[in-house]
Amino acid sequence: MPKKTTDDKKSSGHEEEPAKQLEMFGAKILGDIERKQNPSFNVTTRTRSNISYDEKEGYLRLGSAAEEHNFINIAQSKRFMQTVAIAAKCHDFVKQNLHTTIRGLFYQLKYSLGDDIDENIFNEQSESNPLIEDLEVALSMKRENLNLNANRKGVLTGNMRVLDSFGDEKTEIDTSKMGRSGWAIPSDVDNDIEFVDVKAKYVIVVEKDALWQRLNEDGFWKKENAILISPQGQAARGTRRIIRKLADMGLPVYVFNDGDAWGWYIYWTIKTGSMNLAYIGRDIATPEARFIGVTMSDLERYEFLKSMTMRATEVDLKRAQEMLNYPWINRHNEWVKELKEVLKTKKKLEQDTLQGPRLTFVDDYIKEKIKNKEFMP
Amino acid sequence: MPKKTTDDKKSSGHEEEPAKQLEMFGAKILGDIERKQNPSFNVTTRTRSNISYDEKEGYLRLGSAAEEHNFINIAQSKRFMQTVAIAAKCHDFVKQNLHTTIRGLFYQLKYSLGDDIDENIFNEQSESNPLIEDLEVALSMKRENLNLNANRKGVLTGNMRVLDSFGDEKTEIDTSKMGRSGWAIPSDVDNDIEFVDVKAKYVIVVEKDALWQRLNEDGFWKKENAILISPQGQAARGTRRIIRKLADMGLPVYVFNDGDAWGWYIYWTIKTGSMNLAYIGRDIATPEARFIGVTMSDLERYEFLKSMTMRATEVDLKRAQEMLNYPWINRHNEWVKELKEVLKTKKKLEQDTLQGPRLTFVDDYIKEKIKNKEFMP
């Protein structure tokens, strides 16, 4: 029977009590033992062959292939024991209402199996990380629900209020009252956090913090009544989740990134999710997102940009070539054209260049692209 | 006559109007021309030979060696023209009350010198960056005063209120009401920003955001009445400035970093400043800072840490060796002992390991170190 995964539509990952889920996971194993059966649990396979692009929904997701992990199996018993140890620790964290990172979890489990045994539960974090993912898919739960914080990055400002229940306190945060700084987007925007009074008309995601600061200073988001987000480079999980949630509220999402394969790839991870996070599928993807630039085509349109290009690096070209091979990208002629232009001309174009004619030109660029619906799919 | 540099004690860099300063810079050059003299300005030399450790004050600063930059000098005329172009642009920014980054400035000046001249003012940002520093020392002003934002990074929480005058608005930010997120430290914490009602007893700086989140969740800063800062790795200029300003208010500063050369180096840049920022000397340094761990000596004290060490990388060892050669570090026997221990054992110890016994052990570790005054100098 195919496992239910967390990427089913509209799943918020918070329907069932994590503690209860973890207890059921343990009870199943104990039950196996009582019934003198080989203890086991099912894990959806996360290899490339089980990852596909969901054409209808527009994001990367895991297929239904699953494998059974068994305790009495020489190749699996250690991993089995380790996964159970992780589940037990996460149960502690959830019960204590304390959070840590996957590195903190690793250090909590980096202890010896006993005075007479010269072996630790874990020696390297590279052993524990994939087993956390195993547990996530086995339980149909994101790590955030297991009280494991991901790295965070990203800022937000706009007409919105957030109710953050944290520790013993409830704090109301007005993200339109953050001055020059913006609200630092948390690693977990799902649990004990409530989005109230989102009054904006659309979301604009700006790759670089420098450009976010520029637009913030211009009061762009006030004039346009937009939510202004910067992932500050590649988007962290919390930032991707917040974009997903704002799209769920019906806000259009426009992405404004560098005009190179790296900037475009950041767009695509926001839009379709990424292969290594396919196991949380739609939760982390915003297929509704549209790209408003920077593009190679802008070079034709804005004369001054011609002297602003940079030489594309080897990494840029390699990334562009990879993107041409992804069926969810190369189905769009507009993107094939852009990527081929990069490979041909070996040029790239930073979003910062739009400050060339005057600092506030960036505002006009964005407004014009949105007004004229000049979106890349 | 030795140039007055911005690192004179208690200088805030905001005493004189930046626009007026820039105008005086231009007037001097125009005056030279009118007097039929070679236009020139003085720049304090920023080479290693003019950087020294100020023993009395405890930070890295520029000496008095200065060089005259002349327009009528084949080796200097291009740089002279470029510096004047930067000054003119900064004057525009200051007059318009608009900010950008040093990259934004570069793109504003990446234009051709004329239709008939096949040369741009700047071709590479590596040309404009050092000239911005020239202008800073020539004017005795930080780039922040010239409306050039530096990269920002870092979060803060604690019993403090900040008045942020930004754009057309004044926003009061209560940094004790930021929930799980903290206040994102701005790139410029000097201009149009006022620190009011700082009620804390001390400042604790925590290298990693993950540990900051841990301590924030525990309400550590509430119980201890501390300002809790994470530079989120190496400290950005804004974060270093805020630590300096809090120390100026009389708050002791304790730094809690990884137990490796990299974590220790982050401490030293907070404490003495760094060589590449020696031209803003004390403004960016907090010699009063004390280090509370993690140290190699902790391995002796906390038994559980023995199984938590990692192998030091080549980069760690190289950095440790470099630090042993710096006179402002090797004057302290405690640091020589720590650094030699790293080189001998090739071990390191992350601050995350302190979550090993239980997640809240980190709190106890910090409290004990402060209570027992177990500080590294």
PDB file of N, CA and C in Angstrom, chain B residues 125-176:
ATOM      1  N   GLN B 125      34.521  45.963 -10.095  1.00  0.00           N
ATOM      2  CA  GLN B 125      34.256  46.476  -8.754  1.00  0.00           C
ATOM      3  C   GLN B 125      35.535  46.500  -7.914  1.00  0.00           C
ATOM      4  N   SER B 126      36.491  45.635  -8.278  1.00  0.00           N
ATOM      5  CA  SER B 126      37.759  45.614  -7.547  1.00  0.00           C
ATOM      6  C   SER B 126      38.536  46.921  -7.711  1.00  0.00           C
ATOM      7  N   GLU B 127      38.170  47.722  -8.730  1.00  0.00           N
ATOM      8  CA  GLU B 127      38.774  49.053  -8.868  1.00  0.00           C
ATOM      9  C   GLU B 127      38.111  50.065  -7.945  1.00  0.00           C
ATOM     10  N   SER B 128      36.795  49.972  -7.803  1.00  0.00           N
ATOM     11  CA  SER B 128      36.092  51.017  -7.048  1.00  0.00           C
ATOM     12  C   SER B 128      36.173  50.788  -5.538  1.00  0.00           C
ATOM     13  N   ASN B 129      36.170  49.524  -5.090  1.00  0.00           N
ATOM     14  CA  ASN B 129      36.182  49.266  -3.637  1.00  0.00           C
ATOM     15  C   ASN B 129      37.323  49.963  -2.885  1.00  0.00           C
ATOM     16  N   PRO B 130      38.593  49.833  -3.322  1.00  0.00           N
ATOM     17  CA  PRO B 130      39.660  50.481  -2.547  1.00  0.00           C
ATOM     18  C   PRO B 130      39.573  52.008  -2.577  1.00  0.00           C
ATOM     19  N   LEU B 131      38.987  52.543  -3.644  1.00  0.00           N
ATOM     20  CA  LEU B 131      38.875  53.998  -3.730  1.00  0.00           C
ATOM     21  C   LEU B 131      37.795  54.521  -2.777  1.00  0.00           C
ATOM     22  N   ILE B 132      36.791  53.673  -2.512  1.00  0.00           N
ATOM     23  CA  ILE B 132      35.802  54.047  -1.487  1.00  0.00           C
ATOM     24  C   ILE B 132      36.512  54.142  -0.141  1.00  0.00           C
ATOM     25  N   GLU B 133      37.423  53.208   0.130  1.00  0.00           N
ATOM     26  CA  GLU B 133      38.201  53.264   1.378  1.00  0.00           C
ATOM     27  C   GLU B 133      39.091  54.505   1.408  1.00  0.00           C
ATOM     28  N   ASP B 134      39.698  54.835   0.264  1.00  0.00           N
ATOM     29  CA  ASP B 134      40.495  56.066   0.179  1.00  0.00           C
ATOM     30  C   ASP B 134      39.658  57.267   0.611  1.00  0.00           C
ATOM     31  N   LEU B 135      38.446  57.316   0.063  1.00  0.00           N
ATOM     32  CA  LEU B 135      37.570  58.441   0.369  1.00  0.00           C
ATOM     33  C   LEU B 135      37.199  58.447   1.852  1.00  0.00           C
ATOM     34  N   GLU B 136      36.947  57.268   2.401  1.00  0.00           N
ATOM     35  CA  GLU B 136      36.608  57.185   3.823  1.00  0.00           C
ATOM     36  C   GLU B 136      37.726  57.783   4.689  1.00  0.00           C
ATOM     37  N   VAL B 137      38.975  57.384   4.430  1.00  0.00           N
ATOM     38  CA  VAL B 137      40.053  57.904   5.268  1.00  0.00           C
ATOM     39  C   VAL B 137      40.366  59.364   4.941  1.00  0.00           C
ATOM     40  N   ALA B 138      40.209  59.754   3.672  1.00  0.00           N
ATOM     41  CA  ALA B 138      40.453  61.156   3.317  1.00  0.00           C
ATOM     42  C   ALA B 138      39.464  62.087   4.026  1.00  0.00           C
ATOM     43  N   LEU B 139      38.221  61.589   4.188  1.00  0.00           N
ATOM     44  CA  LEU B 139      37.173  62.411   4.807  1.00  0.00           C
ATOM     45  C   LEU B 139      37.019  62.131   6.300  1.00  0.00           C
ATOM     46  N   SER B 140      37.757  61.135   6.829  1.00  0.00           N
ATOM     47  CA  SER B 140      37.571  60.690   8.213  1.00  0.00           C
ATOM     48  C   SER B 140      36.115  60.297   8.459  1.00  0.00           C
ATOM     49  N   MET B 141      35.596  59.520   7.573  1.00  0.00           N
ATOM     50  CA  MET B 141      34.182  59.129   7.627  1.00  0.00           C
ATOM     51  C   MET B 141      34.020  57.687   7.239  1.00  0.00           C
ATOM     52  N   LYS B 142      33.064  57.030   7.868  1.00  0.00           N
ATOM     53  CA  LYS B 142      32.760  55.659   7.462  1.00  0.00           C
ATOM     54  C   LYS B 142      31.833  55.668   6.251  1.00  0.00           C
ATOM     55  N   ARG B 143      31.868  54.584   5.475  1.00  0.00           N
ATOM     56  CA  ARG B 143      31.020  54.508   4.287  1.00  0.00           C
ATOM     57  C   ARG B 143      29.535  54.643   4.643  1.00  0.00           C
ATOM     58  N   GLU B 144      29.187  54.220   5.851  1.00  0.00           N
ATOM     59  CA  GLU B 144      27.795  54.333   6.280  1.00  0.00           C
ATOM     60  C   GLU B 144      27.331  55.792   6.233  1.00  0.00           C
ATOM     61  N   ASN B 145      28.255  56.724   6.503  1.00  0.00           N
ATOM     62  CA  ASN B 145      27.904  58.145   6.468  1.00  0.00           C
ATOM     63  C   ASN B 145      27.775  58.661   5.043  1.00  0.00           C
ATOM     64  N   LEU B 146      28.333  57.911   4.110  1.00  0.00           N
ATOM     65  CA  LEU B 146      28.242  58.276   2.691  1.00  0.00           C
ATOM     66  C   LEU B 146      27.061  57.570   2.025  1.00  0.00           C
ATOM     67  N   ASN B 147      26.163  57.026   2.850  1.00  0.00           N
ATOM     68  CA  ASN B 147      24.963  56.308   2.386  1.00  0.00           C
ATOM     69  C   ASN B 147      25.268  55.015   1.627  1.00  0.00           C
ATOM     70  N   LEU B 148      26.405  54.417   1.957  1.00  0.00           N
ATOM     71  CA  LEU B 148      26.747  53.126   1.366  1.00  0.00           C
ATOM     72  C   LEU B 148      26.526  52.032   2.416  1.00  0.00           C
ATOM     73  N   ASN B 149      25.559  51.169   2.169  1.00  0.00           N
ATOM     74  CA  ASN B 149      25.281  50.082   3.099  1.00  0.00           C
ATOM     75  C   ASN B 149      26.288  48.956   2.936  1.00  0.00           C
ATOM     76  N   ALA B 150      26.722  48.394   4.062  1.00  0.00           N
ATOM     77  CA  ALA B 150      27.540  47.187   4.020  1.00  0.00           C
ATOM     78  C   ALA B 150      26.607  45.974   4.057  1.00  0.00           C
ATOM     79  N   ASN B 151      27.142  44.788   3.756  1.00  0.00           N
ATOM     80  CA  ASN B 151      26.346  43.576   3.932  1.00  0.00           C
ATOM     81  C   ASN B 151      25.906  43.493   5.379  1.00  0.00           C
ATOM     82  N   ARG B 152      24.720  42.966   5.588  1.00  0.00           N
ATOM     83  CA  ARG B 152      24.275  42.860   6.975  1.00  0.00           C
ATOM     84  C   ARG B 152      23.996  41.405   7.315  1.00  0.00           C
ATOM     85  N   LYS B 153      24.057  41.125   8.600  1.00  0.00           N
ATOM     86  CA  LYS B 153      23.880  39.771   9.112  1.00  0.00           C
ATOM     87  C   LYS B 153      23.826  39.955  10.615  1.00  0.00           C
ATOM     88  N   GLY B 154      23.114  39.083  11.302  1.00  0.00           N
ATOM     89  CA  GLY B 154      23.088  39.170  12.750  1.00  0.00           C
ATOM     90  C   GLY B 154      21.709  39.474  13.291  1.00  0.00           C
ATOM     91  N   VAL B 155      21.409  38.907  14.460  1.00  0.00           N
ATOM     92  CA  VAL B 155      20.128  39.130  15.135  1.00  0.00           C
ATOM     93  C   VAL B 155      20.372  39.489  16.595  1.00  0.00           C
ATOM     94  N   LEU B 156      19.373  40.117  17.184  1.00  0.00           N
ATOM     95  CA  LEU B 156      19.484  40.600  18.564  1.00  0.00           C
ATOM     96  C   LEU B 156      18.140  40.486  19.258  1.00  0.00           C
ATOM     97  N   THR B 157      18.166  40.112  20.524  1.00  0.00           N
ATOM     98  CA  THR B 157      16.972  40.231  21.350  1.00  0.00           C
ATOM     99  C   THR B 157      17.392  40.635  22.759  1.00  0.00           C
ATOM    100  N   GLY B 158      16.474  41.263  23.497  1.00  0.00           N
ATOM    101  CA  GLY B 158      16.797  41.716  24.845  1.00  0.00           C
ATOM    102  C   GLY B 158      15.961  42.920  25.224  1.00  0.00           C
ATOM    103  N   ASN B 159      16.110  43.339  26.469  1.00  0.00           N
ATOM    104  CA  ASN B 159      15.303  44.446  26.971  1.00  0.00           C
ATOM    105  C   ASN B 159      15.854  45.787  26.502  1.00  0.00           C
ATOM    106  N   MET B 160      15.402  46.193  25.347  1.00  0.00           N
ATOM    107  CA  MET B 160      15.950  47.384  24.715  1.00  0.00           C
ATOM    108  C   MET B 160      14.909  47.935  23.754  1.00  0.00           C
ATOM    109  N   ARG B 161      14.885  49.255  23.625  1.00  0.00           N
ATOM    110  CA  ARG B 161      14.057  49.851  22.585  1.00  0.00           C
ATOM    111  C   ARG B 161      14.909  50.693  21.660  1.00  0.00           C
ATOM    112  N   VAL B 162      14.564  50.662  20.400  1.00  0.00           N
ATOM    113  CA  VAL B 162      15.333  51.341  19.358  1.00  0.00           C
ATOM    114  C   VAL B 162      14.382  52.243  18.587  1.00  0.00           C
ATOM    115  N   LEU B 163      14.823  53.463  18.302  1.00  0.00           N
ATOM    116  CA  LEU B 163      14.006  54.355  17.491  1.00  0.00           C
ATOM    117  C   LEU B 163      14.671  54.478  16.124  1.00  0.00           C
ATOM    118  N   ASP B 164      13.991  53.957  15.117  1.00  0.00           N
ATOM    119  CA  ASP B 164      14.555  53.863  13.778  1.00  0.00           C
ATOM    120  C   ASP B 164      13.878  54.905  12.886  1.00  0.00           C
ATOM    121  N   SER B 165      14.615  55.965  12.539  1.00  0.00           N
ATOM    122  CA  SER B 165      14.073  56.975  11.623  1.00  0.00           C
ATOM    123  C   SER B 165      14.485  56.579  10.213  1.00  0.00           C
ATOM    124  N   PHE B 166      13.530  56.138   9.453  1.00  0.00           N
ATOM    125  CA  PHE B 166      13.850  55.513   8.171  1.00  0.00           C
ATOM    126  C   PHE B 166      12.830  55.986   7.140  1.00  0.00           C
ATOM    127  N   GLY B 167      13.342  56.529   6.035  1.00  0.00           N
ATOM    128  CA  GLY B 167      12.430  57.089   5.036  1.00  0.00           C
ATOM    129  C   GLY B 167      11.641  58.206   5.703  1.00  0.00           C
ATOM    130  N   ASP B 168      10.317  58.176   5.549  1.00  0.00           N
ATOM    131  CA  ASP B 168       9.493  59.244   6.115  1.00  0.00           C
ATOM    132  C   ASP B 168       8.983  58.885   7.510  1.00  0.00           C
ATOM    133  N   GLU B 169       9.400  57.740   8.021  1.00  0.00           N
ATOM    134  CA  GLU B 169       8.783  57.273   9.266  1.00  0.00           C
ATOM    135  C   GLU B 169       9.774  57.065  10.383  1.00  0.00           C
ATOM    136  N   LYS B 170       9.263  57.252  11.588  1.00  0.00           N
ATOM    137  CA  LYS B 170      10.000  56.882  12.783  1.00  0.00           C
ATOM    138  C   LYS B 170       9.327  55.641  13.341  1.00  0.00           C
ATOM    139  N   THR B 171      10.079  54.573  13.542  1.00  0.00           N
ATOM    140  CA  THR B 171       9.499  53.340  14.064  1.00  0.00           C
ATOM    141  C   THR B 171      10.171  52.992  15.377  1.00  0.00           C
ATOM    142  N   GLU B 172       9.349  52.722  16.387  1.00  0.00           N
ATOM    143  CA  GLU B 172       9.939  52.265  17.630  1.00  0.00           C
ATOM    144  C   GLU B 172       9.926  50.751  17.638  1.00  0.00           C
ATOM    145  N   ILE B 173      11.090  50.176  17.859  1.00  0.00           N
ATOM    146  CA  ILE B 173      11.215  48.718  17.856  1.00  0.00           C
ATOM    147  C   ILE B 173      11.595  48.262  19.255  1.00  0.00           C
ATOM    148  N   ASP B 174      10.770  47.389  19.819  1.00  0.00           N
ATOM    149  CA  ASP B 174      11.067  46.829  21.138  1.00  0.00           C
ATOM    150  C   ASP B 174      11.717  45.462  20.903  1.00  0.00           C
ATOM    151  N   THR B 175      13.019  45.383  21.151  1.00  0.00           N
ATOM    152  CA  THR B 175      13.733  44.141  20.797  1.00  0.00           C
ATOM    153  C   THR B 175      13.450  43.003  21.784  1.00  0.00           C
ATOM    154  N   SER B 176      12.594  43.262  22.772  1.00  0.00           N
ATOM    155  CA  SER B 176      12.168  42.160  23.641  1.00  0.00           C
ATOM    156  C   SER B 176      10.846  41.572  23.158  1.00  0.00           C
TER     157      SER B 176
END
